[in-house]
PDB file of C-alpha atoms in Angstrom:
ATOM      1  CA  UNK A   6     144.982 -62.913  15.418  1.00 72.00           C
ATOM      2  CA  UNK A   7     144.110 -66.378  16.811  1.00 79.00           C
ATOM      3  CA  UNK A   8     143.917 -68.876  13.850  1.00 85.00           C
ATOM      4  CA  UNK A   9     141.604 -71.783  15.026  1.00 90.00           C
ATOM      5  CA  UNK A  10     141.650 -75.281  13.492  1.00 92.00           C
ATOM      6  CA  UNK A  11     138.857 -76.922  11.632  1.00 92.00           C
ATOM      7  CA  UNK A  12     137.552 -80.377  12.776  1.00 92.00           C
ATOM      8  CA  UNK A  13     134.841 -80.928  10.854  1.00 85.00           C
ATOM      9  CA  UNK A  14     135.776 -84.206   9.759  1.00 82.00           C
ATOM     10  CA  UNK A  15     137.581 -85.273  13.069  1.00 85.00           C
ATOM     11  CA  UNK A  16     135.056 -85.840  16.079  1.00 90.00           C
ATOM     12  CA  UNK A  17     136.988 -84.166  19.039  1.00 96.00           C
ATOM     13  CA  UNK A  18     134.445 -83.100  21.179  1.00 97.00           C
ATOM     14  CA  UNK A  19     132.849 -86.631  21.833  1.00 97.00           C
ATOM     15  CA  UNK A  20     136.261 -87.720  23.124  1.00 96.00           C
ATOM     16  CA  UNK A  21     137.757 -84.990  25.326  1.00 97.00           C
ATOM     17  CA  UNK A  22     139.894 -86.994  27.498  1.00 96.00           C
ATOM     18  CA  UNK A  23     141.656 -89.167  24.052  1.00 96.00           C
ATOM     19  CA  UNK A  24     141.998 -85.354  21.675  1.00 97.00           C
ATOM     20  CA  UNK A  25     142.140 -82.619  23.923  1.00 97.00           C
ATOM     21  CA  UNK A  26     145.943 -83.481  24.798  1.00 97.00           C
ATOM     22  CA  UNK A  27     146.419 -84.521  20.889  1.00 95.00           C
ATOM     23  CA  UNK A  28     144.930 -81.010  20.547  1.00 96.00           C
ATOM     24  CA  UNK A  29     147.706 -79.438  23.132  1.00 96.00           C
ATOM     25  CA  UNK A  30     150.402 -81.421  21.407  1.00 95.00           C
ATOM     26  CA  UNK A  31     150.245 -80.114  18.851  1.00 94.00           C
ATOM     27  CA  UNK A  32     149.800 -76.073  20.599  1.00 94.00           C
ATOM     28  CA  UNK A  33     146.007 -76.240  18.977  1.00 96.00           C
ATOM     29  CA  UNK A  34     143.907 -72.901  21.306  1.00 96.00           C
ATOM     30  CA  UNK A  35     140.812 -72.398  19.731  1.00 97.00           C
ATOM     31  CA  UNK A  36     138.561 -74.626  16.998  1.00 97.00           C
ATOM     32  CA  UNK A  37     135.716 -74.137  14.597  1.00 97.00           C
ATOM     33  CA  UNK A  38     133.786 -77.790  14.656  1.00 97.00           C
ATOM     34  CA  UNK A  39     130.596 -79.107  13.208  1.00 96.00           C
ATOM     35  CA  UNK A  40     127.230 -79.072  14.898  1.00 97.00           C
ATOM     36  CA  UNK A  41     126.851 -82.707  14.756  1.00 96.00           C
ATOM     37  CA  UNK A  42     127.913 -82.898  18.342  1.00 97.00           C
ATOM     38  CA  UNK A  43     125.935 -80.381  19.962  1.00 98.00           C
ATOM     39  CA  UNK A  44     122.298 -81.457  18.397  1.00 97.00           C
ATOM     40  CA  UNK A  45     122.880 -85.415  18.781  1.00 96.00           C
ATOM     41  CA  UNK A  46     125.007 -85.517  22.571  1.00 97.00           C
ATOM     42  CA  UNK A  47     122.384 -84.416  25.627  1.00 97.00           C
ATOM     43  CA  UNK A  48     122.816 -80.909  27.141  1.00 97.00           C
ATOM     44  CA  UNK A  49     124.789 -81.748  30.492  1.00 98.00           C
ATOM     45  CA  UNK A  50     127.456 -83.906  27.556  1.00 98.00           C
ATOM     46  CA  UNK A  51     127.631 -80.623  25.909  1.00 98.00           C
ATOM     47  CA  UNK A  52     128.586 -78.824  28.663  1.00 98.00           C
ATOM     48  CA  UNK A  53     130.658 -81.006  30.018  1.00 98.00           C
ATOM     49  CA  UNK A  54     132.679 -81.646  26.815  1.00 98.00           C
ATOM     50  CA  UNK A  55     132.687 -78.146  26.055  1.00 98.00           C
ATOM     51  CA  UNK A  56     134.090 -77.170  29.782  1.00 98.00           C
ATOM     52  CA  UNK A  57     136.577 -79.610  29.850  1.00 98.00           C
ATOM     53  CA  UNK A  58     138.019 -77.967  26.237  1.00 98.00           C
ATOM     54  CA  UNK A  59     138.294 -74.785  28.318  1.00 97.00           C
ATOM     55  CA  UNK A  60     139.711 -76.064  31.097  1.00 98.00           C
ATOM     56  CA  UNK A  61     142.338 -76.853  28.695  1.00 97.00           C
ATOM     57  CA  UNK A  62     143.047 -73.812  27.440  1.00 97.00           C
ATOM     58  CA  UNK A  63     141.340 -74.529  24.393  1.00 97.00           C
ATOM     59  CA  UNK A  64     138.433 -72.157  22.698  1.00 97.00           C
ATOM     60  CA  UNK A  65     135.320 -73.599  20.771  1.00 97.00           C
ATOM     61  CA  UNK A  66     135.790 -70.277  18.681  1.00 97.00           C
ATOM     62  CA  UNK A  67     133.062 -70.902  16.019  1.00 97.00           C
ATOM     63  CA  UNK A  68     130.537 -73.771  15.043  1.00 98.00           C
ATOM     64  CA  UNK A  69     129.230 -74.651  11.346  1.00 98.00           C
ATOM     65  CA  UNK A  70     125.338 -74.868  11.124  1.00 98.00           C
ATOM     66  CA  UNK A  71     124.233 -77.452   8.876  1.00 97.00           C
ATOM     67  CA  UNK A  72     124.343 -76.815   4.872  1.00 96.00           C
ATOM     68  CA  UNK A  73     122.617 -78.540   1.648  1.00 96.00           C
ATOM     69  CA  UNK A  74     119.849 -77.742   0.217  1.00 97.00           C
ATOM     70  CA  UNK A  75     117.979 -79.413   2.986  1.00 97.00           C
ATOM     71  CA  UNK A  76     119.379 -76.970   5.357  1.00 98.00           C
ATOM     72  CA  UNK A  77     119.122 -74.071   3.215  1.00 98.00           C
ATOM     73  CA  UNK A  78     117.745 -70.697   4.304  1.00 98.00           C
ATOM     74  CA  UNK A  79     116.398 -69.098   1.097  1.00 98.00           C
ATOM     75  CA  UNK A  80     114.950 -72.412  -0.238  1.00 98.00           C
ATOM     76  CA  UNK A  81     112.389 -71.420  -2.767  1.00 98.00           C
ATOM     77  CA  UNK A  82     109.690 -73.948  -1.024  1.00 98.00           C
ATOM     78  CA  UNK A  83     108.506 -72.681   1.731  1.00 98.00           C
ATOM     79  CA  UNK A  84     107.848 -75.615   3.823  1.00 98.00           C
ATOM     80  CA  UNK A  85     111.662 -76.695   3.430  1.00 98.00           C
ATOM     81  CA  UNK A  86     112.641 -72.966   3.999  1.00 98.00           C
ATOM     82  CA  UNK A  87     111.136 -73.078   7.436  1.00 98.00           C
ATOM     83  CA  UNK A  88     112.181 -76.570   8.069  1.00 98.00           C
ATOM     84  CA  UNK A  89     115.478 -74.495   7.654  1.00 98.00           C
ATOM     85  CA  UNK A  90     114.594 -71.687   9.754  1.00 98.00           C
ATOM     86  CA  UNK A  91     113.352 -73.661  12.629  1.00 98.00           C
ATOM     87  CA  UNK A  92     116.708 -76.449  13.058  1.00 98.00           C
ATOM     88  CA  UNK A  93     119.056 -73.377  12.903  1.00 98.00           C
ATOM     89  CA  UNK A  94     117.296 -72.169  16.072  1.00 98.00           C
ATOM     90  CA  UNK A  95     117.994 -75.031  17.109  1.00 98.00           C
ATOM     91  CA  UNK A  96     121.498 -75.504  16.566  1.00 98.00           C
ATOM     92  CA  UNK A  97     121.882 -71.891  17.826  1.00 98.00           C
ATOM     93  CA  UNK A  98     120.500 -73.241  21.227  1.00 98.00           C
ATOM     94  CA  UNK A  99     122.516 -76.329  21.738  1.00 98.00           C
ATOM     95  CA  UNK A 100     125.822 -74.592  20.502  1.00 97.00           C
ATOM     96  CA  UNK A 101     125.255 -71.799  23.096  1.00 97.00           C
ATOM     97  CA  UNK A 102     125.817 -74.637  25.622  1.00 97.00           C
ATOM     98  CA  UNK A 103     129.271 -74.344  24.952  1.00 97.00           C
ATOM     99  CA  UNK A 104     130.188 -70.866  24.823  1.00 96.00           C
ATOM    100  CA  UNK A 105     130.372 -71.125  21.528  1.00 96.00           C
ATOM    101  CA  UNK A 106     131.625 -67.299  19.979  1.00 96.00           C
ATOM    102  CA  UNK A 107     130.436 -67.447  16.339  1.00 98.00           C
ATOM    103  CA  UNK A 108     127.876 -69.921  14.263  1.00 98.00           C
ATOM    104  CA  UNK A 109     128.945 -69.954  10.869  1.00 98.00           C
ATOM    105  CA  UNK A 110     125.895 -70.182   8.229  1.00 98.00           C
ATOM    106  CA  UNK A 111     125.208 -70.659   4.496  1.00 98.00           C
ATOM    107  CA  UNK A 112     123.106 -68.201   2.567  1.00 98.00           C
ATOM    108  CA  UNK A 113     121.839 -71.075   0.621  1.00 98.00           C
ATOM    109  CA  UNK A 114     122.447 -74.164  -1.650  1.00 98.00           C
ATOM    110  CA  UNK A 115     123.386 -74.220  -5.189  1.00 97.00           C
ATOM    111  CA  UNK A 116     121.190 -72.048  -7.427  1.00 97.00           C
ATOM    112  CA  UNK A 117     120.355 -71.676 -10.823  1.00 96.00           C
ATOM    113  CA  UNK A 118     121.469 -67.835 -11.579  1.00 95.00           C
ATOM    114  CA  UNK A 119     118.026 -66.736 -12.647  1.00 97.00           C
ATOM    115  CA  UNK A 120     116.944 -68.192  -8.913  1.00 98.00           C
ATOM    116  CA  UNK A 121     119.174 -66.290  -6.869  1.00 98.00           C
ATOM    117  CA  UNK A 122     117.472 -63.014  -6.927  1.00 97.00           C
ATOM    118  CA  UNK A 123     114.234 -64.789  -5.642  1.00 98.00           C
ATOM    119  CA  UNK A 124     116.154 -66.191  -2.921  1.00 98.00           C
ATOM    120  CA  UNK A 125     117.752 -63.300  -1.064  1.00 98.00           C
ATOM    121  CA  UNK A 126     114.210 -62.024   0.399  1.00 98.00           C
ATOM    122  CA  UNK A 127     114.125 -65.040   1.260  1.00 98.00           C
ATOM    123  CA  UNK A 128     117.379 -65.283   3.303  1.00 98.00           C
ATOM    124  CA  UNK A 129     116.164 -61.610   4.662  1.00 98.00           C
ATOM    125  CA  UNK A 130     112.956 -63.480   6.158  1.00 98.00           C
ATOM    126  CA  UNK A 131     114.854 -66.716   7.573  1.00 98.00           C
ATOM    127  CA  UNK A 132     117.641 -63.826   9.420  1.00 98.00           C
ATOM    128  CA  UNK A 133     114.821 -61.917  10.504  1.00 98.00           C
ATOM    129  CA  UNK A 134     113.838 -64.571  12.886  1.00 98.00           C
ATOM    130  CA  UNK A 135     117.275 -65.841  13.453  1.00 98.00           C
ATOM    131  CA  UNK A 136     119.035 -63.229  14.882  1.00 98.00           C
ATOM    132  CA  UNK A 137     116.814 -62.199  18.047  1.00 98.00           C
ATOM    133  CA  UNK A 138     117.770 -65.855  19.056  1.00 98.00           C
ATOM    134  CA  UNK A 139     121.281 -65.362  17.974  1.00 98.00           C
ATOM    135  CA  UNK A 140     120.931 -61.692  20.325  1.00 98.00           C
ATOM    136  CA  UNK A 141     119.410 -63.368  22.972  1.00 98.00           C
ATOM    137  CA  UNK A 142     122.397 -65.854  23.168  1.00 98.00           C
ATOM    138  CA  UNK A 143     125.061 -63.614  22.157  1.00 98.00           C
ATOM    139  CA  UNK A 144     125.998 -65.597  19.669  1.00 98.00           C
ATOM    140  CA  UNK A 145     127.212 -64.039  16.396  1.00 98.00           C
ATOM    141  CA  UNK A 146     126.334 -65.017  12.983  1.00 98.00           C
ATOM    142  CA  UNK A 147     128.948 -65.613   9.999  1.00 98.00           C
ATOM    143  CA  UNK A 148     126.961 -65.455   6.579  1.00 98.00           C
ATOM    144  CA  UNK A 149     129.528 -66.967   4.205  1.00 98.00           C
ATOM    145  CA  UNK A 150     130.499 -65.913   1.360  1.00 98.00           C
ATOM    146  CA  UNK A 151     129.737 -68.501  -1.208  1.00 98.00           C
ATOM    147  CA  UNK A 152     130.905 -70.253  -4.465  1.00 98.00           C
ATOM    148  CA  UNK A 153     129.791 -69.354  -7.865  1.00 98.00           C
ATOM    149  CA  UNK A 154     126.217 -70.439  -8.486  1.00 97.00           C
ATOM    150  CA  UNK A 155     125.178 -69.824  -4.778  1.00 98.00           C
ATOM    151  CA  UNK A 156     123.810 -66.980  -2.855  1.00 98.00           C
ATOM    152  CA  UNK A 157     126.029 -65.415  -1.417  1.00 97.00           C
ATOM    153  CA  UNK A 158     128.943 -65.456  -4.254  1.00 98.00           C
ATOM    154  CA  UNK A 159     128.488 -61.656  -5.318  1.00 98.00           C
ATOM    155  CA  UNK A 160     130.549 -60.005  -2.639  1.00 98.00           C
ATOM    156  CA  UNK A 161     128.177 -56.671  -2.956  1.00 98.00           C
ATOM    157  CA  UNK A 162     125.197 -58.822  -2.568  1.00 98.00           C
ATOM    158  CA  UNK A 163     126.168 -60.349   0.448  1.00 98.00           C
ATOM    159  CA  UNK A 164     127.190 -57.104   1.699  1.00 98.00           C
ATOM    160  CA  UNK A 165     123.413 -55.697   1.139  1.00 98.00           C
ATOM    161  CA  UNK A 166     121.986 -58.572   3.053  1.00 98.00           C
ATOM    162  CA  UNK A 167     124.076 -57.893   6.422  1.00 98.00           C
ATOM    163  CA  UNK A 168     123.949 -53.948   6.072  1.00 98.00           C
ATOM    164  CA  UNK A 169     120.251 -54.136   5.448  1.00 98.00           C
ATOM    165  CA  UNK A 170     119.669 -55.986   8.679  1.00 98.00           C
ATOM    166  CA  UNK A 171     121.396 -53.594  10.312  1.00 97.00           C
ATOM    167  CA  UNK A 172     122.141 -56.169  13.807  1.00 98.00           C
ATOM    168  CA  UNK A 173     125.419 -55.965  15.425  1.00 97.00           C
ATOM    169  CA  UNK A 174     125.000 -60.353  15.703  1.00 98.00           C
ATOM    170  CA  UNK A 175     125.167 -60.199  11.938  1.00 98.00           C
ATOM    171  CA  UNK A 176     129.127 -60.311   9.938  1.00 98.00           C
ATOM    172  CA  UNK A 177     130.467 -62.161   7.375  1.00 98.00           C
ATOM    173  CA  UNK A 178     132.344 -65.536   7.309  1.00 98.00           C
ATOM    174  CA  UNK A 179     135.123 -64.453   4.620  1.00 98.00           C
ATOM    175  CA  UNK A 180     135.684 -67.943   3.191  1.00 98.00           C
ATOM    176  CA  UNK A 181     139.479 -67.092   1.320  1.00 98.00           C
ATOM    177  CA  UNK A 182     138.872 -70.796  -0.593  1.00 98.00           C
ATOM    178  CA  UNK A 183     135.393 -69.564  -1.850  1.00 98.00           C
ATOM    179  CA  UNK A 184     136.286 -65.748  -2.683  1.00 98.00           C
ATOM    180  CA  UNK A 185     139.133 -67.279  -5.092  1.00 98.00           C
ATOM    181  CA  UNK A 186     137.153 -69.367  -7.119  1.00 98.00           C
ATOM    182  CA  UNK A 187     134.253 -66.622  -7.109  1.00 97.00           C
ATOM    183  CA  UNK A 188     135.559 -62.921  -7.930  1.00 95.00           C
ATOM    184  CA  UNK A 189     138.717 -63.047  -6.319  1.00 97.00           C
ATOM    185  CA  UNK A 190     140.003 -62.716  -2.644  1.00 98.00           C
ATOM    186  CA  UNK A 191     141.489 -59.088  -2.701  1.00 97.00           C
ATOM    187  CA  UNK A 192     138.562 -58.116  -4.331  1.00 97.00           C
ATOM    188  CA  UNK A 193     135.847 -59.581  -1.876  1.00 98.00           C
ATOM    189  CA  UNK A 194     138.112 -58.425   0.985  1.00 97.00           C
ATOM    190  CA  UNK A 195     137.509 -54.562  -0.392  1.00 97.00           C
ATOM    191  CA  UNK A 196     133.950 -55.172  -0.342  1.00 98.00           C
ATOM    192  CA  UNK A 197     133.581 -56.747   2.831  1.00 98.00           C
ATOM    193  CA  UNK A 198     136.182 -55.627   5.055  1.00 96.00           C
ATOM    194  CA  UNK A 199     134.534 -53.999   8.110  1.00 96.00           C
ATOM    195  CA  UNK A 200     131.624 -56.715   7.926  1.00 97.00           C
ATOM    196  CA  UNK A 201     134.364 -59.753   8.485  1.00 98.00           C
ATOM    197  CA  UNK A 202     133.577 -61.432  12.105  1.00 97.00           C
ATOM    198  CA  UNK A 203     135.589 -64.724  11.486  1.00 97.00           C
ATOM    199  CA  UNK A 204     137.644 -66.172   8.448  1.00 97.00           C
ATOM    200  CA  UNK A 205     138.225 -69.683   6.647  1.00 97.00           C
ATOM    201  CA  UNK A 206     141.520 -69.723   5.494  1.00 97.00           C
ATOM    202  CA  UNK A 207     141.937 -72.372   2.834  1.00 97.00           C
ATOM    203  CA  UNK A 208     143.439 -72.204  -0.625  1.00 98.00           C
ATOM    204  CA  UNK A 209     143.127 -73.881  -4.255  1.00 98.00           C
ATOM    205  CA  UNK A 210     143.933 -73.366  -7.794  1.00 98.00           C
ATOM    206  CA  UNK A 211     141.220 -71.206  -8.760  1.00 98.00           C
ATOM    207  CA  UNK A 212     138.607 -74.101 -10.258  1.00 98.00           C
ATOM    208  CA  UNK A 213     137.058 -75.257  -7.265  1.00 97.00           C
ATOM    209  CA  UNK A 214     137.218 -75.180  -3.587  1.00 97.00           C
ATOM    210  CA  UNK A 215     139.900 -77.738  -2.812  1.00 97.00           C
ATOM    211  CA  UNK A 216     140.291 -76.936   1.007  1.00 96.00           C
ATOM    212  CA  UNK A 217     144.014 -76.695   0.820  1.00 96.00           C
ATOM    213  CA  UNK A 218     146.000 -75.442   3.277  1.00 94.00           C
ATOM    214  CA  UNK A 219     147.693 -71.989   2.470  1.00 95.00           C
ATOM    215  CA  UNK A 220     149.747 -71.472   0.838  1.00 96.00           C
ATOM    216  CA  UNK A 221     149.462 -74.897  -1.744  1.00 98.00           C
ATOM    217  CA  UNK A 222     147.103 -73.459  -4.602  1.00 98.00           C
ATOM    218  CA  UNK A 223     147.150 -70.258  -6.124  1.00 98.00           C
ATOM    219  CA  UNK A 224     145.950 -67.610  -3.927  1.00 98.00           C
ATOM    220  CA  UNK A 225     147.715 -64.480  -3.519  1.00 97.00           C
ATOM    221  CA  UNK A 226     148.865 -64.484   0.017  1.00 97.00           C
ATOM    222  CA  UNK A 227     150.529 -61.237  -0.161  1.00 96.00           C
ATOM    223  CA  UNK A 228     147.481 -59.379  -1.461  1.00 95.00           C
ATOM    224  CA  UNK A 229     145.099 -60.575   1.439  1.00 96.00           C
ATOM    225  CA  UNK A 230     147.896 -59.302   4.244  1.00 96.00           C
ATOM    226  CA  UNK A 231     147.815 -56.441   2.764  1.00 95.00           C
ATOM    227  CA  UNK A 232     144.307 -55.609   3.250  1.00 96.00           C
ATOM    228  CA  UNK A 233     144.305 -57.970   6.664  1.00 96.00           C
ATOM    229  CA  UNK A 234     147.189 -55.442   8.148  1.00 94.00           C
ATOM    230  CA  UNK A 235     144.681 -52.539   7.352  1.00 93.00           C
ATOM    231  CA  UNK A 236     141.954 -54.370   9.197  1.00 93.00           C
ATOM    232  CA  UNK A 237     140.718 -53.310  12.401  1.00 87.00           C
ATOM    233  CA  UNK A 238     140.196 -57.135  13.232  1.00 87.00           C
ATOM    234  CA  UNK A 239     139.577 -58.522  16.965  1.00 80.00           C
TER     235      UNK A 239
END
């Protein structure tokens, strides 16, 4: 397995020639980043950037679409719904630039319960015209598994949503941070196993999602290798 670091909150990709030996330094080889860069820098910047990162022997493994309700794609109004709808094609375009292997997106925003099961046709719809751009690309999809009070959070739910569109551009984003505050990791991991595509490794103490690094909170490391040893992973 290839564990990727997460620079959501450091800009690397503007700056290629100041972090990309930072990145070798410290023996970084692949990255999951934010789609800030890709939808605000023009194309021939993107692929520039994103050539020079593999030049270096480092992978732009997997992007994070936008999230917020703003951004969400089983928003109960439609006009913000397909406001949603239409900027992930978007970001699915520019990211593509790079080579980019996986686009990691939110079922939705924060939900009362009662909502939720109004907003998963919802999510159906907005994947429905996501993924023959995502095909078309080859770029996967991660669907995230989500914290409590989201779509997403009920690991049999989300595992409906990607079996019932049925597209080989469609696998989960196992979010370890997320699962633990939700039902649990080992469970989740049961449920979702053969779905996974990519993984967020980050821990906490079980209250809310703390983005710790592993093994600082109170996740059970030795129960998720024992289901990730069993995994047919690539």
């Amino acid at each position: 397995m290839k564990i990727a670091v997460h620079t959501w909150d450091v800009p690397v990709l503007p700056r290629p020639e100041e972090t990309i030996p930072q990145l070798q330094a410290q023996g970084v080889t692949a990255i999951e980043t934010g789609y800030q860069f890709f939808v605000t820098y023009p194309e021939p910047v993107v692929e520039k950037n994103a050539q020079l990162f593999h030049q270096a022997g480092i992978q732009i493994w997997s992007v994070h679409a936008p999230f917020g309700n703003s951004y969400s794609l089983s928003h109960l109004d439609e006009a913000t719904r397909r406001r949603a709808v239409e900027y992930h094609k978007y970001v699915l375009e520019r990211t593509a630039l790079a080579g980019t292997s996986v686009v990691v997106i939110h079922p939705g925003a924060n939900a009362r319960e009662e909502e939720i099961p109004r907003m998963i046709p919802l999510l159906l719809d907005s994947l429905e015209e996501l993924l023959p751009i995502a095909e078309r690309l080859e770029v996967q999809l991660g669907l995230e598994n989500m914290l409590p009070h989201h779509p997403g959070s009920d690991f049999q739910e989300l595992r409906q949503v990607v079996e019932e569109m049925g597209s080989k551009w469609l696998g989960v984003c196992f979010d370890t941070g997320h699962a633990h505050v939700a039902a649990g990791v080992k469970e989740g991991m049961e449920i979702l196993e053969e779905l996974i595509i990519t993984f967020h490794l980050a821990d906490n103490d079980g209250t809310r999602d703390m983005h710790l690094q592993p093994p600082y909170g109170t996740i059970p490391w030795d129960e998720f290798l024992s289901i990730f040893r069993t995994m047919d992973f690539q």
